[in-house]
Every structure is written in C-alpha cells, then in structure tokens.
Tab-separated table of N, CA and C in Angstrom:
chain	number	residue	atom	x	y	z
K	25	UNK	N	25.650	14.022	6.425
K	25	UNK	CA	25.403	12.945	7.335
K	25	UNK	C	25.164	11.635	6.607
K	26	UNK	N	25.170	10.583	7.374
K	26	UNK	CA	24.698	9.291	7.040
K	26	UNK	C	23.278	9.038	6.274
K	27	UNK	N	23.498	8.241	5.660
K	27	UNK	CA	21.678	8.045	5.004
K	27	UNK	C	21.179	6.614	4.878
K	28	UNK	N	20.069	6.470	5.606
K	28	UNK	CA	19.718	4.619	5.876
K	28	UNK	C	18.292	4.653	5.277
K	29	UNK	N	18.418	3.496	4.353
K	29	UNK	CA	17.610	3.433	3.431
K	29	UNK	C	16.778	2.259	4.147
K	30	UNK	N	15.650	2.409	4.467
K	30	UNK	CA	14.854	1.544	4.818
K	30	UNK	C	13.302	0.821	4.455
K	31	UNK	N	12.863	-0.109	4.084
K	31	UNK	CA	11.844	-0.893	3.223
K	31	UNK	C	10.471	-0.414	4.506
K	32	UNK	N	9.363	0.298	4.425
K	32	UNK	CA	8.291	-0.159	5.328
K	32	UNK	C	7.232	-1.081	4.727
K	33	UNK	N	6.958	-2.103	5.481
K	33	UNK	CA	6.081	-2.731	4.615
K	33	UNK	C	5.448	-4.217	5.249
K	34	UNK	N	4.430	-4.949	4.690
K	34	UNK	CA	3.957	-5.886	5.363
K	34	UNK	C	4.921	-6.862	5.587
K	35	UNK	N	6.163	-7.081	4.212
K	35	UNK	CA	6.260	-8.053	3.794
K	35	UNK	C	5.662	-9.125	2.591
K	36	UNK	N	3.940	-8.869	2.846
K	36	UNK	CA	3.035	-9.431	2.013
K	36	UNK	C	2.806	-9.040	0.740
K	37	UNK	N	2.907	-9.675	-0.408
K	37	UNK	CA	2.612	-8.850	-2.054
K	37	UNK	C	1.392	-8.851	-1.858
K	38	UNK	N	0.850	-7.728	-2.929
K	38	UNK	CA	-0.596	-7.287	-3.015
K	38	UNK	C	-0.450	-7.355	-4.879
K	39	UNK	N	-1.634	-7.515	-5.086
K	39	UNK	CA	-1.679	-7.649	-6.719
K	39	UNK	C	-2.838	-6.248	-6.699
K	40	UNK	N	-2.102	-5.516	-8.065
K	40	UNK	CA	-3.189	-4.454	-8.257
K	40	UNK	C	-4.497	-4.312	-8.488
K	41	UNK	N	-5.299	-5.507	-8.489
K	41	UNK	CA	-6.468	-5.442	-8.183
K	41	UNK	C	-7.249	-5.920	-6.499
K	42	UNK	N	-6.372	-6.367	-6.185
K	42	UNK	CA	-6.426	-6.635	-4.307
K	42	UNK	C	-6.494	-4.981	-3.988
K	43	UNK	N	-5.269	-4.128	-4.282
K	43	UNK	CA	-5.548	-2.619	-4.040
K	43	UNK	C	-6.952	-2.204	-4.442
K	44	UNK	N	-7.382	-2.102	-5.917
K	44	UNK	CA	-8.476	-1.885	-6.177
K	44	UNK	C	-10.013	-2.036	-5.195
K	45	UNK	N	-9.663	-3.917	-5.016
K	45	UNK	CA	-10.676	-3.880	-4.165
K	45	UNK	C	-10.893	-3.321	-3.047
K	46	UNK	N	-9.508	-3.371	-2.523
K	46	UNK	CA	-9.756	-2.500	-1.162
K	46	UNK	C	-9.759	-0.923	-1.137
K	47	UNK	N	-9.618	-0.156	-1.849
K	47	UNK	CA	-10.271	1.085	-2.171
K	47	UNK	C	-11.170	0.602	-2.154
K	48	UNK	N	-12.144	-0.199	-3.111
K	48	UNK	CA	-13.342	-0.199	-3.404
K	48	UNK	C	-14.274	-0.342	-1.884
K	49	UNK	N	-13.771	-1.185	-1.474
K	49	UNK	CA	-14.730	-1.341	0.616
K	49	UNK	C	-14.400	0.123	1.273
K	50	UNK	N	-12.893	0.540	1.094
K	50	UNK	CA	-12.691	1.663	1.777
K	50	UNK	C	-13.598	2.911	2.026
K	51	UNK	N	-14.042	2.832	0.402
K	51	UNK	CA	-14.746	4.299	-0.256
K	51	UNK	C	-16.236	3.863	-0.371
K	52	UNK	N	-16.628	2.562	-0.665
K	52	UNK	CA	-17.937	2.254	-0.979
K	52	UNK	C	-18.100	2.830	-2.309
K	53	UNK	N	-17.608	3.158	-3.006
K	53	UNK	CA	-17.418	2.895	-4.627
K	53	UNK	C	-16.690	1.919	-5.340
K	54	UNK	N	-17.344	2.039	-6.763
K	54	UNK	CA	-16.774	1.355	-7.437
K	54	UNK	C	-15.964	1.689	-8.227
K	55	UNK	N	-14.503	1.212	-8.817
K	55	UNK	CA	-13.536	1.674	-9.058
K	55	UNK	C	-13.835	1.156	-10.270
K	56	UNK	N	-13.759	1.679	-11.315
K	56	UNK	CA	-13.952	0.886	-13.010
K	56	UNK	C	-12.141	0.920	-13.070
K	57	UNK	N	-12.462	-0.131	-13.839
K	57	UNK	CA	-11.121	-1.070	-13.886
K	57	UNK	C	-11.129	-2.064	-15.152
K	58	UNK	N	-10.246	-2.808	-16.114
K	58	UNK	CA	-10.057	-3.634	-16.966
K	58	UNK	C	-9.132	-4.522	-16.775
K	59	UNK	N	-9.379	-5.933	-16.657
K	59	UNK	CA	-8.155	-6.841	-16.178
K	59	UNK	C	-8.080	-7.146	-18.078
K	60	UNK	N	-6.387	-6.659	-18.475
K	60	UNK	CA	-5.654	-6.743	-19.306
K	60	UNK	C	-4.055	-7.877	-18.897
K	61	UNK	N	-3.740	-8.316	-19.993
K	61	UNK	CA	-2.271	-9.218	-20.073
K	61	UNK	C	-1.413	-8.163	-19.601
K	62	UNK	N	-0.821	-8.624	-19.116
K	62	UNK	CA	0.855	-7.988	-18.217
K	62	UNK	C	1.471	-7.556	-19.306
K	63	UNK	N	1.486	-6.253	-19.047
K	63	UNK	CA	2.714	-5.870	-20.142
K	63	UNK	C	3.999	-6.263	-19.563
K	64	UNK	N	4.899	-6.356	-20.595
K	64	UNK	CA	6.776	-6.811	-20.319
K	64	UNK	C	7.048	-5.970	-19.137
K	65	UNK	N	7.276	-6.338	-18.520
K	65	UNK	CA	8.035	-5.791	-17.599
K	65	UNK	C	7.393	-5.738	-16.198
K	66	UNK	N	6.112	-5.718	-16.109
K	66	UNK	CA	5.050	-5.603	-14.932
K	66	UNK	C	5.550	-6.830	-14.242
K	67	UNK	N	5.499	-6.423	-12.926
K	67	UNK	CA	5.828	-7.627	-11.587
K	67	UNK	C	4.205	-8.177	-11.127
K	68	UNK	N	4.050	-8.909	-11.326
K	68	UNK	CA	2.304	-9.621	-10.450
K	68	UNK	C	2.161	-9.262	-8.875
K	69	UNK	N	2.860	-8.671	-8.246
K	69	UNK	CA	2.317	-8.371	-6.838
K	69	UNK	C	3.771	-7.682	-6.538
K	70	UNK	N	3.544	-6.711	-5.634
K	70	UNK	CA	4.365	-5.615	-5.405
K	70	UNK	C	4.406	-6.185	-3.788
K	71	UNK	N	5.778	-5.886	-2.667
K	71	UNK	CA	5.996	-6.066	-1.546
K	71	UNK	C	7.137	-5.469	-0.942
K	72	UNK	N	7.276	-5.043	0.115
K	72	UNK	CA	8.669	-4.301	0.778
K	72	UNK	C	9.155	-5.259	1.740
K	73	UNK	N	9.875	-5.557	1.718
K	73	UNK	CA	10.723	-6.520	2.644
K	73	UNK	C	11.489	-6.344	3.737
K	74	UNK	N	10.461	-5.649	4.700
K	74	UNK	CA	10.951	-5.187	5.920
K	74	UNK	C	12.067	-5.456	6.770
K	75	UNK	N	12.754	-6.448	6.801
K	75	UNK	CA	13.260	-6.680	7.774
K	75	UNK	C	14.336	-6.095	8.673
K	76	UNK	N	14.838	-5.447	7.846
K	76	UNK	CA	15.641	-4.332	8.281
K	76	UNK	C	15.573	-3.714	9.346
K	77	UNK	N	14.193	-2.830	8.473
K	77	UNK	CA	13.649	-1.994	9.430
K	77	UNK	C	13.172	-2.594	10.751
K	78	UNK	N	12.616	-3.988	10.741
K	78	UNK	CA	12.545	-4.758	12.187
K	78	UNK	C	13.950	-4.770	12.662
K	79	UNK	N	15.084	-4.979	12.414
K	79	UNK	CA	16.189	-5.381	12.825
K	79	UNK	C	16.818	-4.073	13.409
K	80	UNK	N	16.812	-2.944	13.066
K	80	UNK	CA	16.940	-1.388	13.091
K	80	UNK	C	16.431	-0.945	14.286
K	81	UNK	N	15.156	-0.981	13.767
K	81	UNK	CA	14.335	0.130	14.534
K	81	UNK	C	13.523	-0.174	15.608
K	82	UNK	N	13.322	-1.932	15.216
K	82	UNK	CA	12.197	-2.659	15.829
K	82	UNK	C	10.946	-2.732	15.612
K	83	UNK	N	10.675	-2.075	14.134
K	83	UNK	CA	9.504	-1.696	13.479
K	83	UNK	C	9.059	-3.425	12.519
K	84	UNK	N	7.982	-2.930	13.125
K	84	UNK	CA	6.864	-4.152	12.356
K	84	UNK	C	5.561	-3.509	11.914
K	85	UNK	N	5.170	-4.008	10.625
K	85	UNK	CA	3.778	-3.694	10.291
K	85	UNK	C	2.593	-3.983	10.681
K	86	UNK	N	1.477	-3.623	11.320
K	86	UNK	CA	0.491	-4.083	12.278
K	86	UNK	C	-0.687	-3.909	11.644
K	87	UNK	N	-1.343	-3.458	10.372
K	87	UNK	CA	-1.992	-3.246	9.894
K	87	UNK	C	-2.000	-3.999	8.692
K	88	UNK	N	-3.293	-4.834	7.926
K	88	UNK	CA	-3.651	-5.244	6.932
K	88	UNK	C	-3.442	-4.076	5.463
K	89	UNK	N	-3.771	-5.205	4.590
K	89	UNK	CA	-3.939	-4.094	3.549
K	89	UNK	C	-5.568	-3.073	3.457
K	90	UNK	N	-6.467	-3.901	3.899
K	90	UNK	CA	-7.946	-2.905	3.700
K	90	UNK	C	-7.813	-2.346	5.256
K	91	UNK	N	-6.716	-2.178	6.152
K	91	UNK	CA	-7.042	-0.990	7.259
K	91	UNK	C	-5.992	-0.074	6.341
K	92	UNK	N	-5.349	-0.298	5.809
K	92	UNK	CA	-4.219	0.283	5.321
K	92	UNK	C	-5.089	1.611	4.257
K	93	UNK	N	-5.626	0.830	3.542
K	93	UNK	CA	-6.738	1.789	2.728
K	93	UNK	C	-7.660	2.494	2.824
K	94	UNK	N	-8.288	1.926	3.956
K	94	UNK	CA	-9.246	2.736	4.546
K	94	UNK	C	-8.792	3.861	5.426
K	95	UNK	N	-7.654	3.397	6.236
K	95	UNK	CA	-7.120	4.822	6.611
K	95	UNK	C	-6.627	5.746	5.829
K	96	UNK	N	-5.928	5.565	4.333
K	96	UNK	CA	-5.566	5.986	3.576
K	96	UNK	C	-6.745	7.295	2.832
K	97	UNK	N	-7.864	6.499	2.711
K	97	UNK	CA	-9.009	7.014	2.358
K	97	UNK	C	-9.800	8.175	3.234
K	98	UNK	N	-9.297	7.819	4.251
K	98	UNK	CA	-10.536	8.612	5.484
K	98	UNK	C	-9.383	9.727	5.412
K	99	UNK	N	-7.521	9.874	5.044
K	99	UNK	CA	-7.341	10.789	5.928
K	99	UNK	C	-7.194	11.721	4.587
K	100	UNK	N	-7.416	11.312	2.742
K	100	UNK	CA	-7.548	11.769	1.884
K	100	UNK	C	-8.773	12.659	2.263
K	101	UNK	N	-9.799	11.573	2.621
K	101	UNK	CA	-11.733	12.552	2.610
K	101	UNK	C	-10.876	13.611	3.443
K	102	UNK	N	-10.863	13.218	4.438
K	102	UNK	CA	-10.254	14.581	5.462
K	102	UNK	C	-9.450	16.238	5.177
K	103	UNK	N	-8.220	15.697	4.008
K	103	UNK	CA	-7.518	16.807	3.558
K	103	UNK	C	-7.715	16.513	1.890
K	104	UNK	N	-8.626	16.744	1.434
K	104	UNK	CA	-8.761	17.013	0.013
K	104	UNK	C	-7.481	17.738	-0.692
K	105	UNK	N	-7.326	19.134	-0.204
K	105	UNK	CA	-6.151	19.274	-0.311
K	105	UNK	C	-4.384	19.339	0.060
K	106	UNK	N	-4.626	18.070	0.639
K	106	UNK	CA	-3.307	17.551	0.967
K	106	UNK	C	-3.079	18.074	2.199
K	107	UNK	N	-1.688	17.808	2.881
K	107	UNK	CA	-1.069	18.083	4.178
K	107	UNK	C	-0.496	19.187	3.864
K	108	UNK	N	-1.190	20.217	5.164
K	108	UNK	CA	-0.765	21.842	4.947
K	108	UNK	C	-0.059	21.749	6.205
C-alpha cells in the first residue's frame, strides 16, 4: 500500500533545556544537567512542521510544551513498564 509520511508537531522549536525545564515542573524534580558549547552538528531548537498534517487530516496541535510533558510524565508514572 501507499505510505504518507506525516510531521506532528507544534510547529514551535523547543531548545533542550526548555524540555528539561519542563520535565522539571512536570515531575517536581530536579533534572541535573550541564549547559556545554554545541557540538558540530547540533541544531539549537528542534520543531516539526506540521502543516501537512493540517492540510491532510485537519490536524492541529492544541497542547503546549509543559502540558505536553506533564502528560508525558503522568502516563510514564502510570505504566512504569511501558504499554502492554
């Protein structure tokens, strides 16, 4: 069959310590961490460029990045060991 490759996503870049922090509210821990120089090749903020998938499916992203994590987090606490 056919295969359609599609982006989900805010649109919005997040820099890997924006993730960090928001684990960090998600969980109420603290994430130890070291802000180091970019190695060659590292991109400064990561993003999916939905539009497609709006144009497709009619799909839009409705969620921030710290609901994004926190749900991420609650449904980890939930299945420690993964989706059975």
């Amino acid at each position: 069959g056919d295969l359609l490759t599609l982006n989900l996503g805010t649109g919005k870049g997040h820099s890997v310590l924006e993730l960090v922090q928001a684990f960090e509210s998600a969980s109420g821990h603290a994430i130890p961490y070291q802000v180091v120089a970019r190695r060659p090749g590292d991109v400064p903020a990561y993003y999916a460029n939905s539009t497609r998938a709006n144009q497709i499916l009619g799909w839009r992203a409705t969620r921030d990045l710290k609901t994004m994590c926190a749900d991420a987090w609650r449904w980890q606490s939930n299945n420690p060991r993964g989706y059975k």
